[in-house]
Structures are given as C-alpha cells and as structure tokens.
CSV table of C-alpha atoms in Angstrom, one decimal:
chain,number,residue,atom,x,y,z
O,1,UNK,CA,110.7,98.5,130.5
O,2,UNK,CA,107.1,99.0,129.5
O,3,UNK,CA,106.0,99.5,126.0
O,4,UNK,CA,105.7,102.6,124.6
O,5,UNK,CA,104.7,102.0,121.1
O,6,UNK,CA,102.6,99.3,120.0
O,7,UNK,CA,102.5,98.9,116.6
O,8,UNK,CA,99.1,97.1,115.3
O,9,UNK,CA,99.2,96.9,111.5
O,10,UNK,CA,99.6,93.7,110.1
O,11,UNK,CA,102.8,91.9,108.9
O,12,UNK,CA,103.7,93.6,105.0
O,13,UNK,CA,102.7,97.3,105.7
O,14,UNK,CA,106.0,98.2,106.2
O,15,UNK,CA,106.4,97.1,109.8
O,16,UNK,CA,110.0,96.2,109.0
O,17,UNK,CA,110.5,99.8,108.0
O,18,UNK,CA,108.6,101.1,111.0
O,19,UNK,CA,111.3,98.3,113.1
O,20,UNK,CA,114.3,100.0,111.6
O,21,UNK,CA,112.4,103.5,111.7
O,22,UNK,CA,111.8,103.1,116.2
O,23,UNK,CA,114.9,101.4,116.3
O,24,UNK,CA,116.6,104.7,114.8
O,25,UNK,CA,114.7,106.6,116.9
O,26,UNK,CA,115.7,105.3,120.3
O,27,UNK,CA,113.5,102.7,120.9
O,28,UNK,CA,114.4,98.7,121.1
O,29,UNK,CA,112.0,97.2,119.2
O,30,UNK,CA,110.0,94.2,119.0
O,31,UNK,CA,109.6,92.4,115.2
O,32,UNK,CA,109.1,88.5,114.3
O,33,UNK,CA,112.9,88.7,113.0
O,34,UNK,CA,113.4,89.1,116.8
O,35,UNK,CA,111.7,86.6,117.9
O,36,UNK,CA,113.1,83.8,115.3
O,37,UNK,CA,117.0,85.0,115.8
O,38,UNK,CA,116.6,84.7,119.9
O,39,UNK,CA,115.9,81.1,121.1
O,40,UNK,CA,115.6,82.3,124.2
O,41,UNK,CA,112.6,84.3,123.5
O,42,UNK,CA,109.6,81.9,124.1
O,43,UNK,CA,107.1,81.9,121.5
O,44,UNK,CA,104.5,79.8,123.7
O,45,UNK,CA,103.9,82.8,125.5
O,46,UNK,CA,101.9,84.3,122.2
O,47,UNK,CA,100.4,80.5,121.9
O,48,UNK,CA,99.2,80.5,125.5
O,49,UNK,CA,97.9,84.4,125.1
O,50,UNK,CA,95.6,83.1,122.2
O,51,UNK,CA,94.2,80.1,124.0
O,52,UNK,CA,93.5,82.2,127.3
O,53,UNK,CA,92.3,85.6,126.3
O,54,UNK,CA,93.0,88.2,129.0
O,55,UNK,CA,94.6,85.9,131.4
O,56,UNK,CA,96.3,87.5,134.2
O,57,UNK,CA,99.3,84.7,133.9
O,58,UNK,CA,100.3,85.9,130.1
O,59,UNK,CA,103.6,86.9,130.8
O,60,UNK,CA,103.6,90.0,128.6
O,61,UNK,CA,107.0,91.2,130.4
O,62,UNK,CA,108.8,88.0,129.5
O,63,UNK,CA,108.2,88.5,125.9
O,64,UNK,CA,108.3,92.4,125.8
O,65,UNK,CA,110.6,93.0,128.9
O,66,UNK,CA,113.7,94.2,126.8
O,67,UNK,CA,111.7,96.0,124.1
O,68,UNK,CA,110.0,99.9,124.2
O,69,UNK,CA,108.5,99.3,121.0
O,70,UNK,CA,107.3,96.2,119.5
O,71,UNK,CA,105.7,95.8,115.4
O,72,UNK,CA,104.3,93.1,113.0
O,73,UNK,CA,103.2,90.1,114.0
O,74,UNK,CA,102.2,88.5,116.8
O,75,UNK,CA,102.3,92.0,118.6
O,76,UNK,CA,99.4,92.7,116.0
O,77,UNK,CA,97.3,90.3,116.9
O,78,UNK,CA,97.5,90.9,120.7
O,79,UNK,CA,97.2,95.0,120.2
O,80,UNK,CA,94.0,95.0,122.5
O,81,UNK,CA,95.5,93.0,125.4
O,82,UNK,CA,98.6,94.8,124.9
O,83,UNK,CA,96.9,98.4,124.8
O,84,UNK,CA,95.7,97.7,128.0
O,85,UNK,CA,98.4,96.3,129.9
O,86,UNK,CA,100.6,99.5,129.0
O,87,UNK,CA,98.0,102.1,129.2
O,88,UNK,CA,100.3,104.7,128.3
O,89,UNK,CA,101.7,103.5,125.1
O,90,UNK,CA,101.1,104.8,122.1
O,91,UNK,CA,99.5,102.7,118.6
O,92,UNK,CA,101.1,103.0,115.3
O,93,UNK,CA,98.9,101.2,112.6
O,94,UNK,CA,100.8,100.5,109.4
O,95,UNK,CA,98.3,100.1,106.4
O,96,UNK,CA,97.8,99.6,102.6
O,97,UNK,CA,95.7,98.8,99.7
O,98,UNK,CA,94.0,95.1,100.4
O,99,UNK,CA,95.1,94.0,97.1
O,100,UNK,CA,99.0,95.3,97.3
O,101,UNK,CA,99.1,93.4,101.0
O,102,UNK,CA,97.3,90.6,100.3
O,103,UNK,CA,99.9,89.9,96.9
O,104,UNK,CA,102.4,90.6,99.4
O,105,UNK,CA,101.7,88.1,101.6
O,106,UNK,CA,101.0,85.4,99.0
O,107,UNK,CA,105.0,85.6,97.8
O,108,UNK,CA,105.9,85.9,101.2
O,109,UNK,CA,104.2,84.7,104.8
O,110,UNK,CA,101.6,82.5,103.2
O,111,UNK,CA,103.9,81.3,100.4
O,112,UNK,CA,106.4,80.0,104.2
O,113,UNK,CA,104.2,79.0,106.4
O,114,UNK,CA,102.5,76.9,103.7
O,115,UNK,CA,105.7,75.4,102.9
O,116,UNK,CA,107.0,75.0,106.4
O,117,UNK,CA,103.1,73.3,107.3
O,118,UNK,CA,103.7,70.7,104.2
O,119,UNK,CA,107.2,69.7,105.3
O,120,UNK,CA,105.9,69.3,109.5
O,121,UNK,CA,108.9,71.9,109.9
O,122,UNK,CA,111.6,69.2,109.7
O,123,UNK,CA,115.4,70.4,109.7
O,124,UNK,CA,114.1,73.7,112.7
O,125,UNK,CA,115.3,73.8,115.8
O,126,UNK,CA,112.9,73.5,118.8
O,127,UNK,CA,112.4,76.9,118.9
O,128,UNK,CA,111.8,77.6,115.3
O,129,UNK,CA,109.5,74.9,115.3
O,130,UNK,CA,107.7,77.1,118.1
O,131,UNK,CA,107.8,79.8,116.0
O,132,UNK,CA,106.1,78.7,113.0
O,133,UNK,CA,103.9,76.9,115.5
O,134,UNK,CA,102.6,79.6,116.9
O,135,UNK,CA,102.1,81.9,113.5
O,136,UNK,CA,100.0,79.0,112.1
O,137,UNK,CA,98.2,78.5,115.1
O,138,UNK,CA,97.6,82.4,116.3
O,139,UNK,CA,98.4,84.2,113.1
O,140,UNK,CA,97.4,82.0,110.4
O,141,UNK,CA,94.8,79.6,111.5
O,142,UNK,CA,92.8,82.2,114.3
O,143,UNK,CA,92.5,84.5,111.5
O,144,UNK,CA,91.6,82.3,108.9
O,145,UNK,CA,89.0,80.1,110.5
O,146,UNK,CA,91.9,77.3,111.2
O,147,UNK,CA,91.9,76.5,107.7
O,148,UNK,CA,95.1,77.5,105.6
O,149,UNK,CA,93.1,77.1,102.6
O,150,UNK,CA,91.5,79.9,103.3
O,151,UNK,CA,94.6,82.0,102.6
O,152,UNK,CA,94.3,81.6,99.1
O,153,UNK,CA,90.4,83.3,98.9
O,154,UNK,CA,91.6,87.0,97.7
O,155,UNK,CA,88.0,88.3,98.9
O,156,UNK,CA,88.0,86.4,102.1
O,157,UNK,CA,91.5,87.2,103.2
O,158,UNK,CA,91.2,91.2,102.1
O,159,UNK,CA,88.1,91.1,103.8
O,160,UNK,CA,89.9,90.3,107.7
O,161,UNK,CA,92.7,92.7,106.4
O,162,UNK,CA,90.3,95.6,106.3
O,163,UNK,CA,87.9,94.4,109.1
O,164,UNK,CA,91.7,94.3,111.5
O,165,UNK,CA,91.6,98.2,110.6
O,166,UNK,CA,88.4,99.0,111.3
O,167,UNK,CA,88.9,97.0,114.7
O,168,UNK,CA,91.9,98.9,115.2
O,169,UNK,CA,90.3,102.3,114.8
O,170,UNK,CA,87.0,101.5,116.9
O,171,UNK,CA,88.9,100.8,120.2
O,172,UNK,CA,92.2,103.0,120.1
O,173,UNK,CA,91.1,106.7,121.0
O,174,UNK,CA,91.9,108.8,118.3
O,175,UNK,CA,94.6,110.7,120.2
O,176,UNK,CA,96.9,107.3,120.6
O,177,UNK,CA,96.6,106.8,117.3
O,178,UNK,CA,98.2,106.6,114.6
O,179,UNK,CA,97.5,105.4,111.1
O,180,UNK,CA,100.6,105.2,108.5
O,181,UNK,CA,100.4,104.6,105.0
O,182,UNK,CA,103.8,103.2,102.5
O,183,UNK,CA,105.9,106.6,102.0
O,184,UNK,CA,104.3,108.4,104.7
O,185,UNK,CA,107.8,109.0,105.7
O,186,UNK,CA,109.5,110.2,108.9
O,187,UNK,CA,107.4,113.6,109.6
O,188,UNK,CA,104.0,112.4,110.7
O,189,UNK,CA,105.8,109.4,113.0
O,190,UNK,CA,107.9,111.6,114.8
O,191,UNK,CA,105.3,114.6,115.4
O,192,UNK,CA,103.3,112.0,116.8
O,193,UNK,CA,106.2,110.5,119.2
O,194,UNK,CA,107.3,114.0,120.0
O,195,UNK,CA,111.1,112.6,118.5
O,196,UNK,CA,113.2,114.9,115.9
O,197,UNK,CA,113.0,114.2,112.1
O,198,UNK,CA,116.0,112.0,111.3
O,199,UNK,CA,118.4,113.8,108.7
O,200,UNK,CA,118.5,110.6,106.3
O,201,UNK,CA,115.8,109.2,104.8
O,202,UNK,CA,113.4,107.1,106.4
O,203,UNK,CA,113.8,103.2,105.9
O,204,UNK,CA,112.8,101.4,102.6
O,205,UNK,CA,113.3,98.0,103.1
O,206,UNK,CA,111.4,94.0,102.9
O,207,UNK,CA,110.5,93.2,99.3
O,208,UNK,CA,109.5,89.9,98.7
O,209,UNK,CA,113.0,89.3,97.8
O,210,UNK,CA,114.4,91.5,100.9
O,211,UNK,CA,111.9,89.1,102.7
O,212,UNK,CA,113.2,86.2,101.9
O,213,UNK,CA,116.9,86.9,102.9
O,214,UNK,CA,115.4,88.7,106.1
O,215,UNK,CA,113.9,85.3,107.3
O,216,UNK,CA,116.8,83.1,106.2
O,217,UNK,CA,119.0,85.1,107.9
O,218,UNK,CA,116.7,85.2,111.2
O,219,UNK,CA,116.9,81.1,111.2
O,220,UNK,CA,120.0,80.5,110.2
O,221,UNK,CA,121.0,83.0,113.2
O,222,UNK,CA,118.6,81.4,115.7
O,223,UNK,CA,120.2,78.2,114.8
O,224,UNK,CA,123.4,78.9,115.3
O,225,UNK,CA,122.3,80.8,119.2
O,226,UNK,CA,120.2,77.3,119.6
O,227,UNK,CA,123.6,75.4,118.6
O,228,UNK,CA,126.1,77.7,120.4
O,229,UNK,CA,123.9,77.8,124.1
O,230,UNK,CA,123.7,74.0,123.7
C-alpha cells in the first residue's frame, strides 16, 4: 500500500494525536510506538536511509508496506525522500510554540535517549537496541551536530525546530499541505483529506506522563514479540 499521508512535524506536536486521529479515520498508521512494539519492523532501514541519501536500495516498502499513513519520528526526518517516493501523498505538519516543544522534549525524548545513551542500552532486546540506535544516530545526533550535548542549548535546539518548518514549507507545494496547530481539532484535517468529521472529539493524548507509559508499554510489548517469536 503506498502512503497517502505523510506526516512531517516533529515528535511532541501532537503526532500521537494525529496517529490516533488517521487511525480513526481509516488509515493504518505509522508512529515510533509502532516501530518499538514490532521486532519485526527493521529499524536499520531508517539508519541505512540517513547514511545513503536518496539511494534507490532504501527499502521504503519494507518499513512502510503495511501503513497508509505514517507520523512523528523517523518519518519526519525522511519527509523529502518520502514526498517523492509517493508523489501522491499528502503532508500533514504538526507544529507549536519552540518553547512549549522544546520543554516537551526535555521531560520526554531527550530526558530517554539520554538515559538510554548513559546506560549503552543494557537490559533491550536486539531490536530495541536498534531502535534507540537509530533515533540517536538519525534523530538525535544528525540534528544536533552528533553531539547530545547540544540538546540541552534552548536557543540552538528551537532554532532546528523552527528552521524543520520552514524546510517543510519551502518544498511541499502549498496544495499538499498541511500545517496543524495543538487544538486545531478534527475540521481542517478532514477537509483537507476529503474524510467526514468524526462525531467524538478529536484525540487528546501523550503528556509527559501519557509519554512515559506510552513508551514503556511499546517495550515491554516489543519484548515480549522478541521473546514469544524466539
């Protein structure tokens, strides 16, 4: 199945919301949480995309062949390579203040990986060790100049956050775009997909707290598929 929405905001702008939002929608969806549950999803892939830009021997249907949609990172980091292998896919870019994400990210993905880097991921499973391999590696380090120290420069770090959005908007034509804010809700998301407006309310969900249970709960059930197809 070829992508149809590709979403390019960074991780904590709501992309969990916008996963639960496509998923409700009709659309299988792509978010880390997938990748980390699912040891059979091969996170080299992403790893092998970022050392070899453009290569024709990324397999982008491996890693997106089950999906229609895909959000947060790495898919946000790939947008460009992604936007061009599915032509016809529209780009939903989740954004918010610099100061709110970067804070965000601080009690959540830096506050991890940090953690996970200090401890050389002992106690993961091969894959999860891939994983957290590749965020540092693609996510982390390729944004912030291969040194994690650099996630804890507010300036420097709100600085890539906005430059991302400006990237974003410079090479995705105006009409594939689209640029969410938190509590735009369900009406602009669907008049852009051409999909009905839900009768619920649209998803609220991944607080730092929310976060932490979310990612726990990804391991802990990537360990036990890792343990179980052993």
């Amino acid at each position: 199945m070829p992508l149809e929405v590709i979403g390019a905001g960074f991780g904590r702008t709501g992309t969990h919301s916008l996963y639960l939002a496509l998923q409700k929608l009709g659309y299988p969806t792509h978010h880390m949480v997938e990748l980390m549950r699912d040891p059979t999803q091969d996170a080299n892939i992403w790893t092998y995309a970022y050392d070899h830009p453009n290569s024709p021997d990324t397999d982008w249907e491996k890693v997106y062949g089950r999906y229609t949609a895909a959000v947060d990172f790495p898919t946000c980091t790939f947008y460009k390579e992604l936007c061009e292998r599915y032509p016809d896919a529209k780009v939903v870019l989740t954004v918010r203040t610099p100061e709110s994400w970067y804070k965000s990210m601080q009690n959540t993905v830096f506050k991890q990986v940090k953690m996970r880097q200090q401890n050389n991921d002992r106690g993961d499973t091969a894959h999860l060790a891939d994983v957290f391999q590749m965020m540092r590696h693609t996510g982390m380090n390729g944004l912030f100049e291969h040194n994690m120290d650099k996630v804890d420069d507010e300036a420097f770090v709100c600085d890539i956050f906005s430059k991302h959005i400006e990237d974003v908007k410079r090479n995705v034509p105006a009409d594939r775009l689209l640029i969410m804010n938190l509590g735009d809700g369900w009406e602009p998301l669907c008049n852009f997909l051409n999909k009905p407006v839900p009768d619920e309310p649209y998803p609220r969900s991944n607080s730092s707290d929310e976060f932490a249970a979310l990612s726990q709960g990804a391991m802990d059930a990537g360990t036990t598929a890792a343990a179980t197809s052993a």
